[in-house]
Short mmCIF file of C-alpha atoms and ligand atoms in Angstrom, two decimals:
data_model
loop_
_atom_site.label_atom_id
_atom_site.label_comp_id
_atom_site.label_asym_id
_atom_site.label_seq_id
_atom_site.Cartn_x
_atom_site.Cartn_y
_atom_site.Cartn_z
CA UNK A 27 39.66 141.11 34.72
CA UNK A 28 43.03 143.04 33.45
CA UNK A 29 45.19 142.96 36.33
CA UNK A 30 48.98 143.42 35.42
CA UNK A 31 50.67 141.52 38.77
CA UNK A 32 48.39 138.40 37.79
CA UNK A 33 49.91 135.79 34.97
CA UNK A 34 48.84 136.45 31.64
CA UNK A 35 47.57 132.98 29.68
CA UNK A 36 46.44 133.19 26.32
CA UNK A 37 45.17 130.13 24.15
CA UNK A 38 45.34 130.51 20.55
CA UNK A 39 42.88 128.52 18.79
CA UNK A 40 39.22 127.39 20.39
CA UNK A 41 39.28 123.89 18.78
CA UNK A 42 39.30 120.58 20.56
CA UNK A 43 42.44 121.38 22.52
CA UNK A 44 41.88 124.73 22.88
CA UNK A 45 38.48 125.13 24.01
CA UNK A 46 38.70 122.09 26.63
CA UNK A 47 42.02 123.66 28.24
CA UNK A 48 39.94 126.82 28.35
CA UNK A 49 36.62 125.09 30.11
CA UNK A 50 39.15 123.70 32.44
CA UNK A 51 41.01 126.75 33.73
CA UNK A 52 37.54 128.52 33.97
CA UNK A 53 36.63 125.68 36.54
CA UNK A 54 39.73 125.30 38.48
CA UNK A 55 41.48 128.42 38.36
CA UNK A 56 40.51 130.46 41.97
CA UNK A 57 39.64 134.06 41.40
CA UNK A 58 41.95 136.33 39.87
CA UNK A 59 44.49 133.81 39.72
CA UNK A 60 45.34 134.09 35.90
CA UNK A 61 44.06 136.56 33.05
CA UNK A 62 43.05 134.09 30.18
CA UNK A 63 42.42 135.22 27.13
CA UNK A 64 41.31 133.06 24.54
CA UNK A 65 41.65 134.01 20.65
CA UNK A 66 39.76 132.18 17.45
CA UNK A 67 39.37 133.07 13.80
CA UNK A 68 35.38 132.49 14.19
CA UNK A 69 33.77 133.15 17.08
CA UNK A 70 31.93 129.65 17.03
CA UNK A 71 33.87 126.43 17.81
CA UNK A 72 33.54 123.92 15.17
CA UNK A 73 32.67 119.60 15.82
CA UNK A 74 35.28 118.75 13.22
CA UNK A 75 34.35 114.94 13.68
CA UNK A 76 31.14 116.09 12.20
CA UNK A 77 32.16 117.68 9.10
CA UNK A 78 32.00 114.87 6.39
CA UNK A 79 28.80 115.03 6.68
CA UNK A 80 27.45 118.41 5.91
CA UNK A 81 30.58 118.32 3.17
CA UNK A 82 28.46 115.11 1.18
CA UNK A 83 25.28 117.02 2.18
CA UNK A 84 23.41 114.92 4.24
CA UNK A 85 23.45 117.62 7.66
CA UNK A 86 23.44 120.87 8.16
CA UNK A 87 26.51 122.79 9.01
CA UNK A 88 24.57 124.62 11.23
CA UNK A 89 25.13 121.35 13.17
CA UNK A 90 28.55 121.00 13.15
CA UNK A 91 29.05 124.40 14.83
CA UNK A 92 28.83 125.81 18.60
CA UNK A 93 29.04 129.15 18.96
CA UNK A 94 31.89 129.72 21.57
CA UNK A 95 29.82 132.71 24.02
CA UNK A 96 27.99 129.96 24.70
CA UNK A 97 30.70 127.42 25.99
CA UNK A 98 32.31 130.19 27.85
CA UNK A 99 31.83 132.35 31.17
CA UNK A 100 33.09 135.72 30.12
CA UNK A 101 33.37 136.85 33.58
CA UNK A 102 36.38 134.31 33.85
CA UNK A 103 37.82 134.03 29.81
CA UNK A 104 38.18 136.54 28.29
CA UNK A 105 37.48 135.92 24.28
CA UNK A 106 39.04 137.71 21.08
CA UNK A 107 37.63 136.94 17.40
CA UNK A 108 40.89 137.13 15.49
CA UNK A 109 43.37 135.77 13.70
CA UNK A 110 46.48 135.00 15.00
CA UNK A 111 49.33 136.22 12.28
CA UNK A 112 52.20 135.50 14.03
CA UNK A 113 53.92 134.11 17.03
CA UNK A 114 56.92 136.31 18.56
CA UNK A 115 58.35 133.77 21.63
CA UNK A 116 60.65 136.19 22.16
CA UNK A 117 58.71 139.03 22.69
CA UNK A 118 55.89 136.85 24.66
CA UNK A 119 53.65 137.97 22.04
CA UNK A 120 51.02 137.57 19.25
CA UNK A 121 50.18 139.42 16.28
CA UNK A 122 46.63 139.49 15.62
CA UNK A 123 44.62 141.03 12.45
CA UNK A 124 43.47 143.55 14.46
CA UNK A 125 46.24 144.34 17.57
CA UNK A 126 48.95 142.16 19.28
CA UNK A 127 48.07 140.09 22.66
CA UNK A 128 51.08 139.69 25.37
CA UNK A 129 51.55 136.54 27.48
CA UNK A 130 53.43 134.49 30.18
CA UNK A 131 51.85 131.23 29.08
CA UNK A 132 51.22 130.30 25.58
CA UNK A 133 48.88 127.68 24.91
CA UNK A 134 49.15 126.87 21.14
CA UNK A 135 46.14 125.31 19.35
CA UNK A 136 46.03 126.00 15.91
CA UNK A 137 45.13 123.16 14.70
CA UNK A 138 46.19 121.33 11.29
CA UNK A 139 46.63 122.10 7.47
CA UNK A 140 46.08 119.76 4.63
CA UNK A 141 49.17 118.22 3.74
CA UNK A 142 49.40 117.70 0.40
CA UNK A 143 53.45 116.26 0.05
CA UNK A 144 53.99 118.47 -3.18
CA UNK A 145 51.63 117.08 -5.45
CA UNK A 146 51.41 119.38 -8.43
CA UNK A 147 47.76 120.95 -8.61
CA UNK A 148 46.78 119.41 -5.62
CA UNK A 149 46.39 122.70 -3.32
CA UNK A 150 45.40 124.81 -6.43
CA UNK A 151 42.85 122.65 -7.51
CA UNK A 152 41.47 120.10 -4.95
CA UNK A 153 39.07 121.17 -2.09
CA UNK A 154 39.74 120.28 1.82
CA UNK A 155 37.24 119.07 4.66
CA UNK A 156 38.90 121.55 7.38
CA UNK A 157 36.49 123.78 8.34
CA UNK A 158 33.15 125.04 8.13
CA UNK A 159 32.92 127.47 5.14
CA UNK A 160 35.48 125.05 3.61
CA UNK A 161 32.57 122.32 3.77
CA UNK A 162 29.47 124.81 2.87
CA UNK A 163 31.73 125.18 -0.23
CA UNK A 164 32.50 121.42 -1.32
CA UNK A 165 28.93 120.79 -0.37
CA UNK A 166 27.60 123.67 -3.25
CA UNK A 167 30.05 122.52 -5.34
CA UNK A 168 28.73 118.73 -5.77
CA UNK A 169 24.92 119.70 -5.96
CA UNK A 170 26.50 122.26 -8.50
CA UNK A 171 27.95 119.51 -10.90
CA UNK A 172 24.57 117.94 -11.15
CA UNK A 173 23.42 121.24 -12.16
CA UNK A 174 25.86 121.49 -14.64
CA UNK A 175 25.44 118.24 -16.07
CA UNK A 176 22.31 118.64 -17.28
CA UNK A 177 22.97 121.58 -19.21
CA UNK A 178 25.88 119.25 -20.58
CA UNK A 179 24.72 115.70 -20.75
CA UNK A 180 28.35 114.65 -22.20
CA UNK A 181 30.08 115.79 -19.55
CA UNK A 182 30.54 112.84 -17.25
CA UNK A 183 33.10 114.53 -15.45
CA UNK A 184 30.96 116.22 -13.93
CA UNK A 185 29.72 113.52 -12.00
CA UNK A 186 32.75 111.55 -11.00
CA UNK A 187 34.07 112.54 -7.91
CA UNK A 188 37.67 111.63 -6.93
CA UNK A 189 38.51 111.27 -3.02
CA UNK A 190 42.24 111.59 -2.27
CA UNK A 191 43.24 109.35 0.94
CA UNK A 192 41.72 106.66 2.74
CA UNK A 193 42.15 107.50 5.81
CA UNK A 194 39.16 108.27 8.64
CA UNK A 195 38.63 111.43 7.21
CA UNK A 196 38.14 109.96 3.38
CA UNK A 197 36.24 107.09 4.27
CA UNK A 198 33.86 108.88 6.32
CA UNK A 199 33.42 111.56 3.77
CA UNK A 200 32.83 108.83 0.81
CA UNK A 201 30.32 106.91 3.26
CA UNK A 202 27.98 110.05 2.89
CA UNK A 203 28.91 111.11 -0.16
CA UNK A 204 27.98 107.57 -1.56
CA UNK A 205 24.38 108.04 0.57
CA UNK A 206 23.50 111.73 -0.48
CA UNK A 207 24.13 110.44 -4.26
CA UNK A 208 21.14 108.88 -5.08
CA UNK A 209 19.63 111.86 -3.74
CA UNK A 210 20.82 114.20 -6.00
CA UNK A 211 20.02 111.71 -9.10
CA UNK A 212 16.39 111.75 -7.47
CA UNK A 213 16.56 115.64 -7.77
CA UNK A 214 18.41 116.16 -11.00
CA UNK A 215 16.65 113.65 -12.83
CA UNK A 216 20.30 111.76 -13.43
CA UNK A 217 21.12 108.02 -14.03
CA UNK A 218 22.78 106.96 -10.91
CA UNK A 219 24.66 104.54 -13.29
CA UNK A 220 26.48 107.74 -15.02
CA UNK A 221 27.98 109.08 -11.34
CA UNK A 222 31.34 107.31 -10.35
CA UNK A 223 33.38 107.72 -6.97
CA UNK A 224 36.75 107.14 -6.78
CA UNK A 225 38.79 106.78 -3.68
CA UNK A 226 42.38 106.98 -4.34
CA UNK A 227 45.20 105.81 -1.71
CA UNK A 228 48.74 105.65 -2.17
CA UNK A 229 49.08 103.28 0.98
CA UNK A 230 48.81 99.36 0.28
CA UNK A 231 45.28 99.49 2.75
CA UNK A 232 42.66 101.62 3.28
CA UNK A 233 42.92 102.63 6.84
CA UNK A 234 46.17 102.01 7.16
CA UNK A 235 46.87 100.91 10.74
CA UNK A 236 43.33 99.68 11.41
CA UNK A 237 42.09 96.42 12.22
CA UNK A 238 42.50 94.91 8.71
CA UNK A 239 39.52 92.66 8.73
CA UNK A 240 37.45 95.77 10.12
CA UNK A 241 38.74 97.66 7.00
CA UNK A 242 37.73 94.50 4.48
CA UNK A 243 34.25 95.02 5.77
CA UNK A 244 34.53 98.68 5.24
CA UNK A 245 35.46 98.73 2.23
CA UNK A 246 32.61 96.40 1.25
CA UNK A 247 29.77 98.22 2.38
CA UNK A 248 31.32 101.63 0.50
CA UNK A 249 31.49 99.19 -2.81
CA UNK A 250 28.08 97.91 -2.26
CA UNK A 251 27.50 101.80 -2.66
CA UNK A 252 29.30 102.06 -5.40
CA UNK A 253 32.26 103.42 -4.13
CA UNK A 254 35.54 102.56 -6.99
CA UNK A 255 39.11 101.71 -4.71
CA UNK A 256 41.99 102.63 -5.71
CA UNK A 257 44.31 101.16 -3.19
CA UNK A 258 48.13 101.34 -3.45
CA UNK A 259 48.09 104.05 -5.94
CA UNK A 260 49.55 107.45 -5.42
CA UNK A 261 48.07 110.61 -7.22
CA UNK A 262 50.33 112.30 -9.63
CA UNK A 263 49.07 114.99 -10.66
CA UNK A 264 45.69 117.07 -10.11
CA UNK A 265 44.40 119.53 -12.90
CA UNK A 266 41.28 121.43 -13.55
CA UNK A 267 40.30 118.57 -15.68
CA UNK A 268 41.19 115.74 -12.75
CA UNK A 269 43.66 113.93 -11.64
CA UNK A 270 46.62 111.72 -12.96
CA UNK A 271 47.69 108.41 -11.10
CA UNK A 272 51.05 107.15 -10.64
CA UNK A 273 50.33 103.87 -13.36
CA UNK A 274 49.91 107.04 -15.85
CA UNK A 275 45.79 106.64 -15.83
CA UNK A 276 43.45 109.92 -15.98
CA UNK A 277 40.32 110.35 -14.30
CA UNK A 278 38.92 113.09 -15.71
CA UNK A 279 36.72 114.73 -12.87
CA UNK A 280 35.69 118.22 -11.30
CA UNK A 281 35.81 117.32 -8.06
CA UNK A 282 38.45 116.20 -6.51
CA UNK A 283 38.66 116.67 -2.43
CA UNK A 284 42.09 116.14 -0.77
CA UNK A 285 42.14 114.31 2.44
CA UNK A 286 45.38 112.31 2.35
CA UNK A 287 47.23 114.24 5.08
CA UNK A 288 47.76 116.73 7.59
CA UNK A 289 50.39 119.06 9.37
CA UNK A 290 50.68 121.55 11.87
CA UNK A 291 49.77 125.42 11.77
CA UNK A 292 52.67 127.19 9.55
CA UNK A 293 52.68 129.87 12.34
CA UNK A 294 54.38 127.35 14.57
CA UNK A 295 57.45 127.18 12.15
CA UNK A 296 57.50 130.78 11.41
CA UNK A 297 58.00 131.14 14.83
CA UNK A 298 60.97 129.25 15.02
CA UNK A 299 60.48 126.34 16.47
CA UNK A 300 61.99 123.31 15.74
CA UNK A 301 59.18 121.03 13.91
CA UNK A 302 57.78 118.04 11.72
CA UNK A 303 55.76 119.05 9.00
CA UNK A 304 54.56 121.75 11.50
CA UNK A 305 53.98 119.90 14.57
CA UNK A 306 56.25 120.03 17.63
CA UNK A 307 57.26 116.96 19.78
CA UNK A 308 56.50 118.58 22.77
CA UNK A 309 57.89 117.53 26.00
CA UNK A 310 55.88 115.06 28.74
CA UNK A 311 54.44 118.40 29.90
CA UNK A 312 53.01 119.57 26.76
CA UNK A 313 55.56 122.36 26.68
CA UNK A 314 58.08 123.16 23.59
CA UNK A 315 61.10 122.02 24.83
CA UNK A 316 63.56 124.61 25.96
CA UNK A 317 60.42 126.63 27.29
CA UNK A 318 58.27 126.84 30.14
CA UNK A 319 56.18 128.98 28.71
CA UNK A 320 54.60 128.00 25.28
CA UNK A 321 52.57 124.61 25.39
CA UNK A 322 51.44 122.89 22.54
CA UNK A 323 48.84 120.62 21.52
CA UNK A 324 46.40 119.07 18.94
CA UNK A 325 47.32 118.45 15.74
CA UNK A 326 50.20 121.09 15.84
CA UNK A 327 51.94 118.65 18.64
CA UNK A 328 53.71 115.64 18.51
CA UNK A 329 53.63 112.88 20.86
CA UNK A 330 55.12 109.24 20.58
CA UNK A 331 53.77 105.93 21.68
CA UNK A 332 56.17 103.98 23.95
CA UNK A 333 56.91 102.03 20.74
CA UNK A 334 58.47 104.99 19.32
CA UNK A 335 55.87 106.30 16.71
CA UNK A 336 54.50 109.24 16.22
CA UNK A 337 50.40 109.04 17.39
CA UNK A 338 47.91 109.90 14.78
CA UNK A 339 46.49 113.55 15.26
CA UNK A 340 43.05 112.72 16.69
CA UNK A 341 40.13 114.84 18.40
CA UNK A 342 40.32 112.12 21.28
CA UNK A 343 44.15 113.34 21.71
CA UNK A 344 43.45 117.25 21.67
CA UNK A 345 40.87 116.94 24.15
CA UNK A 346 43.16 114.29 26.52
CA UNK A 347 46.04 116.86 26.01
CA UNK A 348 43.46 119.31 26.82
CA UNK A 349 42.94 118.43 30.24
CA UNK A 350 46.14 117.64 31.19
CA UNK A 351 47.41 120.71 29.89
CA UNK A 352 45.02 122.65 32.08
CA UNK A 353 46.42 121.51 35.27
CA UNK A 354 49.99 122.30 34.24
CA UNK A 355 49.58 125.79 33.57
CA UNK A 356 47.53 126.09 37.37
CA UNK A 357 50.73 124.19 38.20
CA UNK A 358 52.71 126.38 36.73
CA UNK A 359 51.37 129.37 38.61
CA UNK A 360 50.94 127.77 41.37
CA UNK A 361 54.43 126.63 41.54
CA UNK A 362 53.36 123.02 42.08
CA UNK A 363 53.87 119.76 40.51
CA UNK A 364 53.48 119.59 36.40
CA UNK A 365 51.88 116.20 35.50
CA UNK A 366 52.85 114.10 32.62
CA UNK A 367 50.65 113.05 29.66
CA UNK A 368 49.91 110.19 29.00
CA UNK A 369 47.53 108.91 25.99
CA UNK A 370 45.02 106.55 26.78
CA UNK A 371 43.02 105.44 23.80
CA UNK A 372 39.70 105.10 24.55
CA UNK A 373 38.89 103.49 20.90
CA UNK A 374 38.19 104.66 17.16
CA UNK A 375 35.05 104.40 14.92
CA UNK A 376 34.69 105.34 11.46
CA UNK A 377 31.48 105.58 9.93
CA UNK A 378 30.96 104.48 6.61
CA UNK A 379 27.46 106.74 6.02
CA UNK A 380 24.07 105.89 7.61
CA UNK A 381 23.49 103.11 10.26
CA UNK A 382 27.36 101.84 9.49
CA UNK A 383 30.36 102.19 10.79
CA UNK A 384 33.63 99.81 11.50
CA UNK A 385 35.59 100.73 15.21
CA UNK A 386 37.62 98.63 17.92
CA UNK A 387 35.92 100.18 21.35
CA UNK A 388 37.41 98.97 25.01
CA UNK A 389 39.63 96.31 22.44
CA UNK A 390 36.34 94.79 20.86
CA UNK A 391 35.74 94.95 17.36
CA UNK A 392 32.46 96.62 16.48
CA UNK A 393 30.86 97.01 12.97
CA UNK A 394 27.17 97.92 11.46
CA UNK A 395 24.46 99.21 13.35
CA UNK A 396 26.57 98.83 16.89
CA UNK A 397 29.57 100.61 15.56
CA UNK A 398 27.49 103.51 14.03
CA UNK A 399 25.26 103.52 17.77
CA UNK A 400 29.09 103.81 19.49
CA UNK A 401 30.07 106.66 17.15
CA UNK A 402 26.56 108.67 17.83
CA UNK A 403 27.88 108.21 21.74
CA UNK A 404 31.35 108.98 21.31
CA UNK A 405 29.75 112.71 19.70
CA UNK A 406 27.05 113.21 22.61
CA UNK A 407 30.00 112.53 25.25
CA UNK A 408 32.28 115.50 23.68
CA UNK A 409 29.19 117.27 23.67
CA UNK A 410 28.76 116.66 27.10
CA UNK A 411 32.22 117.28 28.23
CA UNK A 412 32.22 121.04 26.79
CA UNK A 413 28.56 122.20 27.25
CA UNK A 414 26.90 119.91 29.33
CA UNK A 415 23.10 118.41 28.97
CA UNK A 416 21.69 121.42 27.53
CA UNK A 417 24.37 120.73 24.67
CA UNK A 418 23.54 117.62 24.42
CA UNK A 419 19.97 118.36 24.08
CA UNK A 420 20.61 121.40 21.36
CA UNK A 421 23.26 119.94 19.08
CA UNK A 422 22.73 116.06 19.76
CA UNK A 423 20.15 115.06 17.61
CA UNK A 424 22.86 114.15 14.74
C1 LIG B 12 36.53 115.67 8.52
C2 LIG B 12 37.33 115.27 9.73
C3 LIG B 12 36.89 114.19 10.50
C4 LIG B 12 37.60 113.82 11.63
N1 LIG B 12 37.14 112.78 12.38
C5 LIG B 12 37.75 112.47 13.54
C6 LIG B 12 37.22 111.43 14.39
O1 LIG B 12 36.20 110.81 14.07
N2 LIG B 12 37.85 111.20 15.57
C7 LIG B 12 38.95 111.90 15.96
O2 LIG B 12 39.46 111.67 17.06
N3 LIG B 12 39.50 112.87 15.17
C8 LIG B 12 38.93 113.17 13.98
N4 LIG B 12 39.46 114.16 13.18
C9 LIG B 12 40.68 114.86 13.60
C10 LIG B 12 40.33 115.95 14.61
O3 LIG B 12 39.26 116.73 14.15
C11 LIG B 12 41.56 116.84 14.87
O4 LIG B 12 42.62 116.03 15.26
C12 LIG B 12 41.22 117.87 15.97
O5 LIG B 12 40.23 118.76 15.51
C13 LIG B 12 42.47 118.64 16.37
O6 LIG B 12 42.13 119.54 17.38
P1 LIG B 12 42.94 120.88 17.57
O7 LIG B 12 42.49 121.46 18.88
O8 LIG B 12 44.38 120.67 17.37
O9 LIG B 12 42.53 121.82 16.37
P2 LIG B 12 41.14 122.14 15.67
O10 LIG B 12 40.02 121.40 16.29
O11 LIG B 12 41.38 122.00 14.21
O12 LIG B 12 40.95 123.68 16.01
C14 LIG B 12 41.84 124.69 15.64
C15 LIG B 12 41.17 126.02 15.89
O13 LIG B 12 42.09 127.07 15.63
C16 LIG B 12 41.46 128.08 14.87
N5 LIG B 12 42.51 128.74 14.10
C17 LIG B 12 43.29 128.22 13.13
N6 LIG B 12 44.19 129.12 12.69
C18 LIG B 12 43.95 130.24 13.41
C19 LIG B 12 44.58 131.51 13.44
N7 LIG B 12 45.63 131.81 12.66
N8 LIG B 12 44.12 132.43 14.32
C20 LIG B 12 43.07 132.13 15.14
N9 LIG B 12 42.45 130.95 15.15
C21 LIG B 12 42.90 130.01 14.31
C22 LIG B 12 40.45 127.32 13.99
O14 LIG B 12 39.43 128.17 13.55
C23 LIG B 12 39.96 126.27 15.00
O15 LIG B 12 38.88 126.75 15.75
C24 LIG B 12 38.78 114.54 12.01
C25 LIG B 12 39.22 115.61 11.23
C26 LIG B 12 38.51 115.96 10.08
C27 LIG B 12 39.01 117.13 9.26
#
């Protein structure tokens, strides 16, 4: 499909953002109207919503993971397995691990990094939900510790497990964490009373932003499972032996997993251009500003409410930006009208482990079984939107 008089578009990055822009071009653009080329580290696309739960263990990451020759029509996209090293906008090109790509449009979709605000020991020694070898390893690591702990019944350290961040990603990890537990005690042969989870957040709420008596109810149902708060208290320190809080208290643990923050792809300020913590508030168009030819979007973009703040960095808003973004690169060839973006929030649910969850859907408050019911939905509709029924059908039984 290499045709040098026809525009060049290359999306790096087949997450949420990237991988919807890419189903939409491959739908609306007319025949040899644009060379796409779209370039990933894996060649599978990964449900990132879904990843809490094969990190606690209770799904498979098989589950969480789409492989991306299946989402595609390679007769229309073509797709490279590589990383992307770094961005050159003024050559119009990308260094890969394994050659250099050439564009006219840049679609940047990197994704995020944990964020972990200079915390000493926290990169070196915490773990990260981010992807799906990172949660294969977090979810060896825990059955590991109740392993261990039976060669070394003193060591209660091993079974304390210390949660950085209450934020969706935290509390949805802890919900399953608390529920595959009791599992492991079952299989060990450990007293359930000896395992302790800690979830540490330096904001004054868990959830901060959320509907607070949504989060009181949350945070219930996790204590009920035995989940310990620690709300309004910073991490000082991490160590191979734990972690330190601000009020000068150790809790002396092997696992500690960091989900307390994110920022952009460091290739987008290696590049050069001008960003937050790695993510670039792009204009209404999607684009960099200054450039007509790199847009950006997901959680290496920035985009404000009409209040002024920043909008959280959510699946919903990769795949809105997605779409939108699709048409303004066909408008962009085309030489037709670019269309702004706009946000629309369609709602958020976070589910604290099996059968629960807490959300505010269409402006109603939801909690319990209904919540968790709207969360299973919200999954089978991305589903849906990038590989149809027979998605649905393969990968929708979670
Ligand atoms: C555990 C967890 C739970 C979450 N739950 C929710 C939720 O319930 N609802 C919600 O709306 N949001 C949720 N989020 C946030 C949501 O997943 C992200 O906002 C969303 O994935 C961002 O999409 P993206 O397209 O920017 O990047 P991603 O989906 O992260 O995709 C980035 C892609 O780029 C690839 N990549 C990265 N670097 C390179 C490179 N150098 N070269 C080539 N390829 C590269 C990656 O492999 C990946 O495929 C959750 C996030 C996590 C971690």
């Amino acid at each position: 499909m290499s045709d040098k008089n026809i525009p060049k578009i290359v999306i790096l990055g087949a997450g949420y953002g990237g991988i919807v822009t890419a189903l939409r071009l491959q739908k609306q653009l007319n025949y040899n109207e644009a060379d796409v080329t779209l370039v990933n580290k894996h060649d599978y696309h990964y449900i990132t919503t879904h990843l809490h739960m094969p990190a606690a263990g209770t799904d498979d990451p098989q589950n969480a993971r789409v492989n991306i020759l299946k989402l595609i029509d390679e007769f229309k996209i073509d797709f490279v397995k590589s990383t992307a090293l770094e961005i050159r906008p003024a050559e119009k090109k990308v260094i890969l691990e394994n050659g250099e790509v050439s564009y006219d449009y840049l679609v940047i979709g990197l994704g995020g990094e944990p964020e972990t605000f200079g915390i000493p020991g926290l990169k070196e020694h915490a773990h990260f939900i981010r992807s799906i070898n990172s949660v294969r390893l977090i979810r060896e690591h825990i059955e590991y510790q109740f392993a261990k702990f039976k060669r070394e019944p003193d060591r209660t350290d091993y079974l304390t497990f210390v949660v950085g961040g209450a934020g969706f990603t935290g509390i949805e990890f802890i919900g399953e964490l608390a529920d595959r537990i009791p599992k492991l005690c079952k299989e060990f042969d450990v007293d359930p009373s000896l395992v302790n989870i800690y979830n540490v957040e330096a904001a004054p709420t868990a959830l901060p932003g959320f509907d607070p008596e949504l989060v009181q109810y949350g945070m219930e149902v996790l204590q009920n499972k035995g989940v310990t708060f620690k709300i309004g208290m910073a991490i000082k320190e991490c160590s191979p032996d734990g972690i330190v809080l601000a009020d000068g208290e150790e809790i002396k643990s092997q696992t500690v997993i960091w989900t307390g923050g994110i920022r952009g792809n460091r290739l987008v300020e290696e590049a050069g251009f001008e960003a937050m913590r790695g993510r670039v508030k792009v204009d209404p168009y999607l684009r960099v500003p200054g450039r007509d030819d790199v847009f950006m979007i997901g959680d290496c973009s920035l985009v404000f409410n009409p209040e002024g703040r920043p909008y959280p960095p959510t699946a919903q808003m990769a795949i809105q930006q997605g779409e939108t973004l699709a048409h303004n690169l066909i408008a962009s060839i085309r030489g037709t009208q670019l269309k702004e973006f706009t946000y629309q929030s369609k709602g958020t649910v976070a589910s604290l482990g099996k059968g629960e969850a807490i959300g505010i859907v269409f402006q109603r408050k939801l909690k319990g079984s209904t919540a968790a019911f709207m969360k299973k939905i919200i999954d089978l509709r991305y589903l849906y939107i990038i590989g149809g029924l027979p998605l649905v059908f393969r990968k929708g039984h979670f």
